[in-house]
Coordinates of C-alpha atoms in Angstrom, one line a residue:
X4 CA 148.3 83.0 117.6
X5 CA 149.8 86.5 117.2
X6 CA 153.6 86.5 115.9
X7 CA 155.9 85.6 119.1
X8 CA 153.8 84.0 121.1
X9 CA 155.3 80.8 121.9
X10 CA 154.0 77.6 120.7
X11 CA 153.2 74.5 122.4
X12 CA 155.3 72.2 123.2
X13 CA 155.9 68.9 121.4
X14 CA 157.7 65.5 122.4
X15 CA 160.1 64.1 120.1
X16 CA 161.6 61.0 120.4
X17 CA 165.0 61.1 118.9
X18 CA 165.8 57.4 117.9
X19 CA 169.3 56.0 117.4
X20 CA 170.9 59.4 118.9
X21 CA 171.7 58.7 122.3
X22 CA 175.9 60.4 121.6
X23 CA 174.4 63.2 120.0
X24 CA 171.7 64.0 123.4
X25 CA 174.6 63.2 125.6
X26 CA 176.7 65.5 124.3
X27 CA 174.4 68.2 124.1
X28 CA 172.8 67.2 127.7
X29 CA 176.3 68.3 129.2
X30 CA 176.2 71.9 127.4
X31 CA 174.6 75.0 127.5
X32 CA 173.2 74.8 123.9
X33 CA 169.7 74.2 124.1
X34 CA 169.4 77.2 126.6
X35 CA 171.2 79.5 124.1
X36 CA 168.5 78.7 121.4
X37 CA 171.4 76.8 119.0
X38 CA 169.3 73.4 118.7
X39 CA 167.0 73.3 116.5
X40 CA 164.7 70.4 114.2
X41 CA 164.2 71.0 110.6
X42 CA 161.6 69.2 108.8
X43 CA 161.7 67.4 105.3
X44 CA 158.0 65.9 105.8
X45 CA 157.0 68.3 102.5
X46 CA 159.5 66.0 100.4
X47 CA 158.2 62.9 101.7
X48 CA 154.3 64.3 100.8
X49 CA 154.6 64.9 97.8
X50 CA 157.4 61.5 96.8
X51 CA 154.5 59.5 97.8
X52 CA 155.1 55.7 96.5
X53 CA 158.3 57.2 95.5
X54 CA 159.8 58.3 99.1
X55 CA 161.1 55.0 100.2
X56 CA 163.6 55.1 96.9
X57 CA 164.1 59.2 97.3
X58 CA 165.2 59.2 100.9
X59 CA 168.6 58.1 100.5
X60 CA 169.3 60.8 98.1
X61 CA 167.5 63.6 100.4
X62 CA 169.5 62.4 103.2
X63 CA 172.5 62.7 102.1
X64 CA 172.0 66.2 101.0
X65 CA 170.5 67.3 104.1
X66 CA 174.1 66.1 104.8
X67 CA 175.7 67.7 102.2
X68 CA 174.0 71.3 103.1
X69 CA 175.2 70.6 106.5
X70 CA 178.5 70.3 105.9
X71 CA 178.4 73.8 103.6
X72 CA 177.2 75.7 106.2
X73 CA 177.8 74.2 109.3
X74 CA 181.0 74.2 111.3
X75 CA 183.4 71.2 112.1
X76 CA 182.3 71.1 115.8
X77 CA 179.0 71.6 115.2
X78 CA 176.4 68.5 116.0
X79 CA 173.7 67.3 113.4
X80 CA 172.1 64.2 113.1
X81 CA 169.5 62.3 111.7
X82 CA 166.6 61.8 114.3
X83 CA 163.8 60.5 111.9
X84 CA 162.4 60.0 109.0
X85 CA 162.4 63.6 107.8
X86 CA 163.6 65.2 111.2
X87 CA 167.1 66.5 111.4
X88 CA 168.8 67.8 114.6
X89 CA 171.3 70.6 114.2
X90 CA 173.2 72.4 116.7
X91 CA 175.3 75.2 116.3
X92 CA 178.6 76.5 118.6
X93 CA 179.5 79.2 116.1
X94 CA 176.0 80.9 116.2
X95 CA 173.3 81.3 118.5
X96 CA 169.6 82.1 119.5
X97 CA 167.9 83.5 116.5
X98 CA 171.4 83.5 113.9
X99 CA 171.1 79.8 114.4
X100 CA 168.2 79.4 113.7
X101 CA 168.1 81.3 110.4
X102 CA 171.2 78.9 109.4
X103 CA 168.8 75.8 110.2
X104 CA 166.1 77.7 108.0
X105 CA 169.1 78.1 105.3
X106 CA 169.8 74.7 104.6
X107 CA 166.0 73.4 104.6
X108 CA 165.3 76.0 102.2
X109 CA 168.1 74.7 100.0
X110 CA 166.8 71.7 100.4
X111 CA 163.7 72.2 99.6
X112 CA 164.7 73.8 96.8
X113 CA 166.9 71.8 95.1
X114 CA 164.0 68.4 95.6
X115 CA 160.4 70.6 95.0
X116 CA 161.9 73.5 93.1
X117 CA 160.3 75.8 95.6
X118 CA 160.9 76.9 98.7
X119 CA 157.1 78.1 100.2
X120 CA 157.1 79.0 103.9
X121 CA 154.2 76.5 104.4
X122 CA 156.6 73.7 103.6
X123 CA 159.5 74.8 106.2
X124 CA 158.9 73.4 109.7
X125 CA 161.4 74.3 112.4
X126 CA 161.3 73.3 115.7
X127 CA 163.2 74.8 118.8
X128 CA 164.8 72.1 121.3
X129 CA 163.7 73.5 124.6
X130 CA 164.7 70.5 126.6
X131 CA 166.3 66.9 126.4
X132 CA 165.3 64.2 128.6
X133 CA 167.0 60.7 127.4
X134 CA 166.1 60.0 124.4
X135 CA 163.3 62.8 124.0
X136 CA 163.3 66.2 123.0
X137 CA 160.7 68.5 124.2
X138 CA 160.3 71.0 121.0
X139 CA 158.3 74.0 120.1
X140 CA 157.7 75.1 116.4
X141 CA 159.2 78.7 115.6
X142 CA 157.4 81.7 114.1
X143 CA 159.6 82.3 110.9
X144 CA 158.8 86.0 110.9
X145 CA 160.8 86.0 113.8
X146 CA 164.2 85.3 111.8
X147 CA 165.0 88.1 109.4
X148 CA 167.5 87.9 107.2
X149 CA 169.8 90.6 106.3
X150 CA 168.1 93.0 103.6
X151 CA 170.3 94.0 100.7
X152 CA 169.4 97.8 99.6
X153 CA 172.0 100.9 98.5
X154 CA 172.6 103.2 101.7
X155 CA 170.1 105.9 100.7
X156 CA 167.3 103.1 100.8
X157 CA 168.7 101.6 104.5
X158 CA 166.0 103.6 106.8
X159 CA 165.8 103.3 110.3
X160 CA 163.3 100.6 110.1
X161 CA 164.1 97.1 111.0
X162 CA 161.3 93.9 111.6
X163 CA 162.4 93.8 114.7
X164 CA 160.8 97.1 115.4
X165 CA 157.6 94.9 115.2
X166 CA 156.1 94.8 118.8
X167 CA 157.6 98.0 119.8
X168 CA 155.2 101.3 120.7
X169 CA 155.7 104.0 118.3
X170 CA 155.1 106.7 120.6
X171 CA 157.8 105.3 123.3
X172 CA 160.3 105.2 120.6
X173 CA 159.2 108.6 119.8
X174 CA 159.2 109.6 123.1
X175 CA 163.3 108.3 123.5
X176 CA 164.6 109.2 119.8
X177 CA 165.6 111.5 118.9
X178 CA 166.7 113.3 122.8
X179 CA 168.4 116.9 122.3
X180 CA 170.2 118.3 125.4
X181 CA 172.7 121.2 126.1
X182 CA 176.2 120.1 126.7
X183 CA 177.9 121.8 130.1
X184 CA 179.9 123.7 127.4
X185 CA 176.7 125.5 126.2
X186 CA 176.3 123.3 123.1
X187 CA 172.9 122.4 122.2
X188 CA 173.1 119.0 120.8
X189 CA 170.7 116.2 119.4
X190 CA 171.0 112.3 119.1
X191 CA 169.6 110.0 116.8
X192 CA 169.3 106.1 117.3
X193 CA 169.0 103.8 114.9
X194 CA 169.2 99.6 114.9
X195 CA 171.4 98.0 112.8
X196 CA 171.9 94.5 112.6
X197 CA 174.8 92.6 112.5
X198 CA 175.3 90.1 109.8
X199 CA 177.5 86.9 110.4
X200 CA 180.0 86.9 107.2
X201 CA 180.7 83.5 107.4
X202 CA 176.4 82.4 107.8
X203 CA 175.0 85.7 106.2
X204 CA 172.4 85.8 108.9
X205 CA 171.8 88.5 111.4
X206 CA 173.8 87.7 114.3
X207 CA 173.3 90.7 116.6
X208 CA 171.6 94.1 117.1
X209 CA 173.8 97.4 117.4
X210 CA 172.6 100.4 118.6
X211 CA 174.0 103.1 116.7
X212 CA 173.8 106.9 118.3
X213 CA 174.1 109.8 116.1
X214 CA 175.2 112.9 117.7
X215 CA 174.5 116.2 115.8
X216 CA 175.7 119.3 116.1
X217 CA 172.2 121.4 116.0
X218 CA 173.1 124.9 115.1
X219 CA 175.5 123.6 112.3
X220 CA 173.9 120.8 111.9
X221 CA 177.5 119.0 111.6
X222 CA 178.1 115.1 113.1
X223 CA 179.5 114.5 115.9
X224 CA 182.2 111.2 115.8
X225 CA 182.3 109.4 118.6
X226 CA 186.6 110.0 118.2
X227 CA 185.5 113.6 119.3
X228 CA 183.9 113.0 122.7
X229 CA 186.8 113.5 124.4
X230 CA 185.9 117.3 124.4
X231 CA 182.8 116.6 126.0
X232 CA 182.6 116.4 129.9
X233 CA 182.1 113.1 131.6
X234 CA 178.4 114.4 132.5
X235 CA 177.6 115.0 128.9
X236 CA 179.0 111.7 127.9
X237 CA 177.1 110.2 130.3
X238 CA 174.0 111.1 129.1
X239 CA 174.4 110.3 126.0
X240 CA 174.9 106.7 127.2
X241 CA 172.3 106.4 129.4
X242 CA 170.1 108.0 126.2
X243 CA 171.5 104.4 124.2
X244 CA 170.4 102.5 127.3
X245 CA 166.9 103.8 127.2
X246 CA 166.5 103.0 123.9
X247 CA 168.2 100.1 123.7
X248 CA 165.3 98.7 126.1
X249 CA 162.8 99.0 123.8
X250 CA 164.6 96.0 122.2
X251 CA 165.3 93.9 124.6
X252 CA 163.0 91.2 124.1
X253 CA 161.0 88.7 126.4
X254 CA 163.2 86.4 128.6
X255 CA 163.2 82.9 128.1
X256 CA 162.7 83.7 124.1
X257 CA 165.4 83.4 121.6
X258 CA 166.3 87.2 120.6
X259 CA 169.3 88.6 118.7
X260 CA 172.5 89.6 121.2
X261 CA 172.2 93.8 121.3
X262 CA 175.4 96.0 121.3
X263 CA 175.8 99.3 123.6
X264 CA 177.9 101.7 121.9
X265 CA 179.0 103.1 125.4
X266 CA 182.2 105.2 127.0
X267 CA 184.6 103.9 128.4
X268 CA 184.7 106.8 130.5
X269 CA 181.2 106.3 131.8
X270 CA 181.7 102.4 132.4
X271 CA 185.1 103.4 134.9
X272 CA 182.6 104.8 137.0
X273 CA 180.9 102.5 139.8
X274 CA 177.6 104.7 138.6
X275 CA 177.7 104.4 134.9
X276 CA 178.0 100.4 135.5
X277 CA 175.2 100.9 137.8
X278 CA 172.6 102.1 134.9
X279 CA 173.0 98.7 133.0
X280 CA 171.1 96.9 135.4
X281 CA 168.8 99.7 136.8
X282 CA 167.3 101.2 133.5
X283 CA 163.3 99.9 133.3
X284 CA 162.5 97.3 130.5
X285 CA 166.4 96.1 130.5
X286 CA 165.9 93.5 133.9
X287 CA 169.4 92.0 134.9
X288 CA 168.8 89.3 133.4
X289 CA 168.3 90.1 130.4
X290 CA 171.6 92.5 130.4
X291 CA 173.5 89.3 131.3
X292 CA 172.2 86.8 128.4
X293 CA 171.7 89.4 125.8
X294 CA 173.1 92.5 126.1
X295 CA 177.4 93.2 124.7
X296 CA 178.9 96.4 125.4
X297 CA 181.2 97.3 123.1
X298 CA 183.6 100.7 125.0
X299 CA 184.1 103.2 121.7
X300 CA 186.7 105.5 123.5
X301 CA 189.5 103.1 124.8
X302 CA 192.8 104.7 123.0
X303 CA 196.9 104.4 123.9
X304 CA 196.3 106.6 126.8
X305 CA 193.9 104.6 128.5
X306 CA 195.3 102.0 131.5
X307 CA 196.1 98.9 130.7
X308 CA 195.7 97.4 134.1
X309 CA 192.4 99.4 134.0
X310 CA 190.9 98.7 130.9
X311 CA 191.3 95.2 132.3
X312 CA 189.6 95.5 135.4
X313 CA 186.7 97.9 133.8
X314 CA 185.8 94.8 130.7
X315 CA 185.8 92.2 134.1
X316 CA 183.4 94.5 136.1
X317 CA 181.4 95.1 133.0
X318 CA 181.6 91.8 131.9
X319 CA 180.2 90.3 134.8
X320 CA 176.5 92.1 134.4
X321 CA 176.3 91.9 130.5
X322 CA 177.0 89.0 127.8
X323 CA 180.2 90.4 126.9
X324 CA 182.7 93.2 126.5
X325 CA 184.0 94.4 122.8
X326 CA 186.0 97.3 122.2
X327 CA 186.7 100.0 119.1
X328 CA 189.8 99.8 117.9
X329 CA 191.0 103.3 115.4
X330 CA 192.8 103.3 112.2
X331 CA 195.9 104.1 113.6
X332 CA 199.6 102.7 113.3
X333 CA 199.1 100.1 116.2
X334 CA 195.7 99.3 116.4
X335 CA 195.6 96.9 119.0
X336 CA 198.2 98.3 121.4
X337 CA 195.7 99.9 123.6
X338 CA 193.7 97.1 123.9
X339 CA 196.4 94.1 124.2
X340 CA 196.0 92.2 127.4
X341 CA 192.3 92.6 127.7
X342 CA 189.9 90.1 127.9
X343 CA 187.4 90.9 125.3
X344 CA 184.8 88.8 123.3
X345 CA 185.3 91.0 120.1
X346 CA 187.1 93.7 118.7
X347 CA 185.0 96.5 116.3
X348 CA 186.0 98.8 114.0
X349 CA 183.7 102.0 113.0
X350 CA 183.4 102.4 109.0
X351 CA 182.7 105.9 109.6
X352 CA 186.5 106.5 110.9
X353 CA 187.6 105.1 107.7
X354 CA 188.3 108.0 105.1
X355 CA 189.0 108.6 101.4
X356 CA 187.6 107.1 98.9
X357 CA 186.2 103.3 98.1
X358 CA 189.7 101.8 97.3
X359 CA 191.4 103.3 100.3
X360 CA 188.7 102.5 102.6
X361 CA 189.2 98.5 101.5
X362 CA 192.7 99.0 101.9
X363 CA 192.2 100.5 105.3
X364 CA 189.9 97.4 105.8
X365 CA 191.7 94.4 104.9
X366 CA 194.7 96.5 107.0
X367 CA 192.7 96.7 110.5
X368 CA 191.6 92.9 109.7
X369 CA 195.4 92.2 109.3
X370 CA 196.6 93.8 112.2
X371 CA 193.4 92.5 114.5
X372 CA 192.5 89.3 113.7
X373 CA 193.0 86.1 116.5
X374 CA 192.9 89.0 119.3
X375 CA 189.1 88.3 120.0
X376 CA 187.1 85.9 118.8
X377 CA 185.3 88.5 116.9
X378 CA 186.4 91.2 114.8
X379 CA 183.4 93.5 113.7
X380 CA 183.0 96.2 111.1
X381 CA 180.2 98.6 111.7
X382 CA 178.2 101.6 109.4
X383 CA 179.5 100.1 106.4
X384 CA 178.1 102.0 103.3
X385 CA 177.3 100.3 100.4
X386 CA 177.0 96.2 100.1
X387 CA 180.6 95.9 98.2
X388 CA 181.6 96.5 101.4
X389 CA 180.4 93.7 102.9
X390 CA 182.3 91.4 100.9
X391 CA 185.4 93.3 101.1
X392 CA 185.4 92.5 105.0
X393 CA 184.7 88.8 104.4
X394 CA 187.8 88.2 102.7
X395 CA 189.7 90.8 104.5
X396 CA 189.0 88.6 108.0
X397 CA 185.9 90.4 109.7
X398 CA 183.6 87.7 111.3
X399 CA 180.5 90.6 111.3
X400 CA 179.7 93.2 109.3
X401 CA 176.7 96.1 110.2
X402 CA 175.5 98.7 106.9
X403 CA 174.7 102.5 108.2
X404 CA 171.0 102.9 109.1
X405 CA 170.0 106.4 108.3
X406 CA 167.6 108.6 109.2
X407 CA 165.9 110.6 106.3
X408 CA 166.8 113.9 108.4
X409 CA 170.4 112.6 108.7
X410 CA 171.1 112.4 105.1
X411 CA 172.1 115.5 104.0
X412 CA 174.3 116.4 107.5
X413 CA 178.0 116.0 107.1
X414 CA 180.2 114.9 110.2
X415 CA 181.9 117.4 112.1
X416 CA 186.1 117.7 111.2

């Protein structure tokens, strides 16, 4: 069976957990891929005689484990002999279940003093039915963790580029095009994904446009496409769209959430909203379960009645609506009153050196946090970074993916 095929299905039945079904019966969680079995039958083969006096203790830390990286509403119980239900609120699809594989790899750990991927069985709750779960195993090459490397190592190249032709993403990255000002400019795309501080599993996809200046060979910030028409911002959405589809996964299959980088601008119009749910390879569907747009331009000129009626139209075709928010005296203020899943910040809009930049940090974090249940940090540069938005309050974190040709170009002033 090639990796991502789905597996077949298996019948479960969950013993002494009829509150635990109930509850999850009357939610939404085994259709968001947050339910998952792990498996402690590798403990249990090699205890032998000794399992019936070991199982206690494994128990318990199963329970332990749990309760370290699992969140007070979340649901786990015991459902077997060596079969453990968890399911997650606070993470979903594929981020949950790389939390599941955390805590059976710590268990595994800490009882065979090895952790081999032969040993870890997790199952995927598909569907509950009284007392029985219908479950299907997962292919654990399908949940990446975050990889740690220094910026000039962090290349455009992500596992979940497995599956996807090399010529098609050729054909859509990079896309130069002359701006109605005469400008001939170029954009590269890149994938980053976006860790989960509090789980340290990749939560989310972001695609991340790079817009270059060719003739200087100077970046582009997305702070200065405001001197761009509405035409040439336009296309450089509906260039992140066509990429973006490459990524979009198979329905009915647990996949990372994806995040647009998109205008603002472009989204006001009835035909920007439009090309979400008419570009080929990203159906409606899958725009509406796994796909966030997150509007880079919205500043203290923009609306506010508008911004709100823009993130409900938008909101109502994708997953859900974030918005950039600028280092500036009142970050927030032009996004107050909006109904957003998440607020982001750009790293790259962040200047001077490390110190200031953590100061600038922990200062957006401040100012932002408890407006949105998420508060994001993207294009970080080096892994300190990453835990300098932990403590400052960011709930997800993304490091700068760069293209070799990138490296050497500076951005624009």
């Amino acid at each position: 069976m090639s990796p991502g095929e789905p597996k077949s299905i298996e019948r479960l039945t969950a013993g002494g957990a009829a509150a635990a079904l109930e509850r999850l019966a009357a939610t939404d969680l085994v259709e968001r891929g947050c339910v998952t079995i792990i498996s402690v039958e590798a403990i249990r083969q090699r205890s032998g005689d000794r399992w019936t006096r070991k199982r206690d203790a494994v128990w318990a830390y199963v329970g332990k484990k749990c309760d370290e990286h699992l969140a007070y509403q979340d649901i786990r119980h015991r459902v077997g002999e060596t079969d453990f239900l968890i399911a997650m609120t606070s993470e979903e699809g594929v981020a949950a279940q790389a939390v599941s594989l955390k805590i059976l790899e710590e268990v595994l750990l800490f009882f065979l003093g090895v952790a081999d991927r032969a040993d870890m069985k997790i199952r995927a709750v598909s569907a509950i039915d009284g007392d029985e779960l219908s479950c299907s195993e997962i292919d654990l090459t399908r949940i990446a963790a975050p990889r740690a490397a220094p910026p000039e190592e962090v290349i455009a190249v992500s596992p979940y580029h497995a599956g996807v032709d090399p010529a098609e993403e050729r054909r859509r990255n990079p896309i130069s095009f002359v701006t109605a000002s005469g400008q001939n400019l170029r954009i590269d795309f890149a994938l980053q994904e976006v860790v989960s501080l509090r789980h340290k599993v990749t939560a989310a996809l972001r695609v991340d446009p790079t817009v270059t200046h060719i003739a200087s060979g100077r970046l582009i910030p997305a702070r200065a496409f405001g001197k761009l028409s509405d035409d040439d911002i336009a296309f450089i959405d509906r260039s992140a769209l066509d990429f973006a589809a490459l990524f979009a996964g198979v329905e009915g299959r647990p996949a990372p959430p994806l995040i647009l980088p998109l205008s603002f601008r472009t989204m006001s119009a009835r035909k920007g909203r439009q090309a979400l749910i008419s570009v080929p390879g990203l159906t409606p569907a899958r725009m509406k379960t796994g796909m966030m747009v997150e509007l880079i331009d919205v500043d203290r000129g923009t609306p506010e009645a508008r911004l709100l009626e823009v993130t409900g139209l938008v909101g109502q075709v994708c997953k859900g609506v974030l918005a950039r928010i600028q280092p500036v005296r009142d970050p927030v203020g032009a996004v107050r009153g909006a109904r957003l899943q998440g607020l982001t910040v750009d790293a790259g809009d962040l200047v001077g050196g490390d110190s200031q930049v953590a100061s600038q940090m922990i200062a957006l974090a401040a100012q932002a946090r408890g407006r949105a249940p998420a508060l994001m940090i993207h294009g970080l540069t080096s892994e300190g970074f990453l835990d300098v938005a932990g403590v400052a309050g960011f709930t997800h974190a993304s490091m700068k993916v760069v293209r070799p040709a990138q490296q050497q170009q500076q951005p624009a002033a």
